[in-house]
């Protein structure tokens, strides 16, 4: 379970610059997952962590797309 929470926090630094909204949502979901874990709401914590991971992955994808050089002919 902790590994899922950590996944969202492993986003590259560029995500904060190129996809700040997605990154903020991911971080909020991580915090919500932690709270749910403390309350024993394991299913909801897992769902929140999964959503957080998906948003973090999308933020990283956008950051990589924004910083990668264009494909040449």
Tab-separated table of C-alpha atoms in Angstrom, residues 6-69:
chain	number	residue	atom	x	y	z
A	6	UNK	CA	5.040	6.714	-2.933
A	7	UNK	CA	4.507	6.385	-6.662
A	8	UNK	CA	2.779	9.726	-6.880
A	9	UNK	CA	5.623	11.411	-5.063
A	10	UNK	CA	8.218	10.114	-7.527
A	11	UNK	CA	7.085	12.490	-10.253
A	12	UNK	CA	9.902	14.278	-12.035
A	13	UNK	CA	10.513	17.867	-11.032
A	14	UNK	CA	9.341	19.112	-14.437
A	15	UNK	CA	5.794	18.007	-13.717
A	16	UNK	CA	5.398	20.832	-11.220
A	17	UNK	CA	6.385	23.281	-13.898
A	18	UNK	CA	4.461	21.857	-16.845
A	19	UNK	CA	1.423	20.283	-15.177
A	20	UNK	CA	1.014	21.979	-11.790
A	21	UNK	CA	-2.730	21.330	-11.540
A	22	UNK	CA	-2.369	17.600	-12.108
A	23	UNK	CA	0.526	17.415	-9.688
A	24	UNK	CA	-1.455	19.307	-7.038
A	25	UNK	CA	-4.392	16.923	-7.496
A	26	UNK	CA	-2.058	13.938	-7.172
A	27	UNK	CA	-0.607	15.314	-3.942
A	28	UNK	CA	-4.081	15.964	-2.519
A	29	UNK	CA	-5.074	12.397	-3.319
A	30	UNK	CA	-1.928	11.083	-1.609
A	31	UNK	CA	-2.825	13.030	1.518
A	32	UNK	CA	-6.410	11.769	1.368
A	33	UNK	CA	-5.111	8.218	1.005
A	34	UNK	CA	-2.915	8.662	4.084
A	35	UNK	CA	-5.849	9.933	6.106
A	36	UNK	CA	-7.988	7.024	4.953
A	37	UNK	CA	-5.226	4.574	5.897
A	38	UNK	CA	-5.118	6.047	9.393
A	39	UNK	CA	-8.893	5.674	9.640
A	40	UNK	CA	-8.737	2.075	8.474
A	41	UNK	CA	-10.537	2.851	5.223
A	42	UNK	CA	-8.241	0.620	3.200
A	43	UNK	CA	-10.316	0.304	0.047
A	44	UNK	CA	-10.792	4.080	-0.225
A	45	UNK	CA	-7.101	4.631	0.543
A	46	UNK	CA	-6.151	2.260	-2.266
A	47	UNK	CA	-8.552	3.948	-4.685
A	48	UNK	CA	-7.173	7.381	-3.787
A	49	UNK	CA	-3.605	6.133	-4.191
A	50	UNK	CA	-4.429	4.619	-7.580
A	51	UNK	CA	-5.997	7.874	-8.747
A	52	UNK	CA	-3.006	9.794	-7.439
A	53	UNK	CA	-0.634	7.565	-9.340
A	54	UNK	CA	-2.597	8.005	-12.566
A	55	UNK	CA	-2.540	11.789	-12.222
A	56	UNK	CA	1.168	11.767	-11.408
A	57	UNK	CA	1.904	9.627	-14.450
A	58	UNK	CA	-0.081	11.993	-16.655
A	59	UNK	CA	1.751	14.994	-15.169
A	60	UNK	CA	5.082	13.326	-15.873
A	61	UNK	CA	3.999	12.494	-19.429
A	62	UNK	CA	3.049	16.117	-20.049
A	63	UNK	CA	6.350	17.330	-18.579
A	64	UNK	CA	8.327	14.922	-20.740
A	65	UNK	CA	6.396	15.981	-23.837
A	66	UNK	CA	7.010	19.644	-23.051
A	67	UNK	CA	10.740	19.190	-22.530
A	68	UNK	CA	11.625	16.630	-25.177
A	69	UNK	CA	13.106	17.894	-28.417
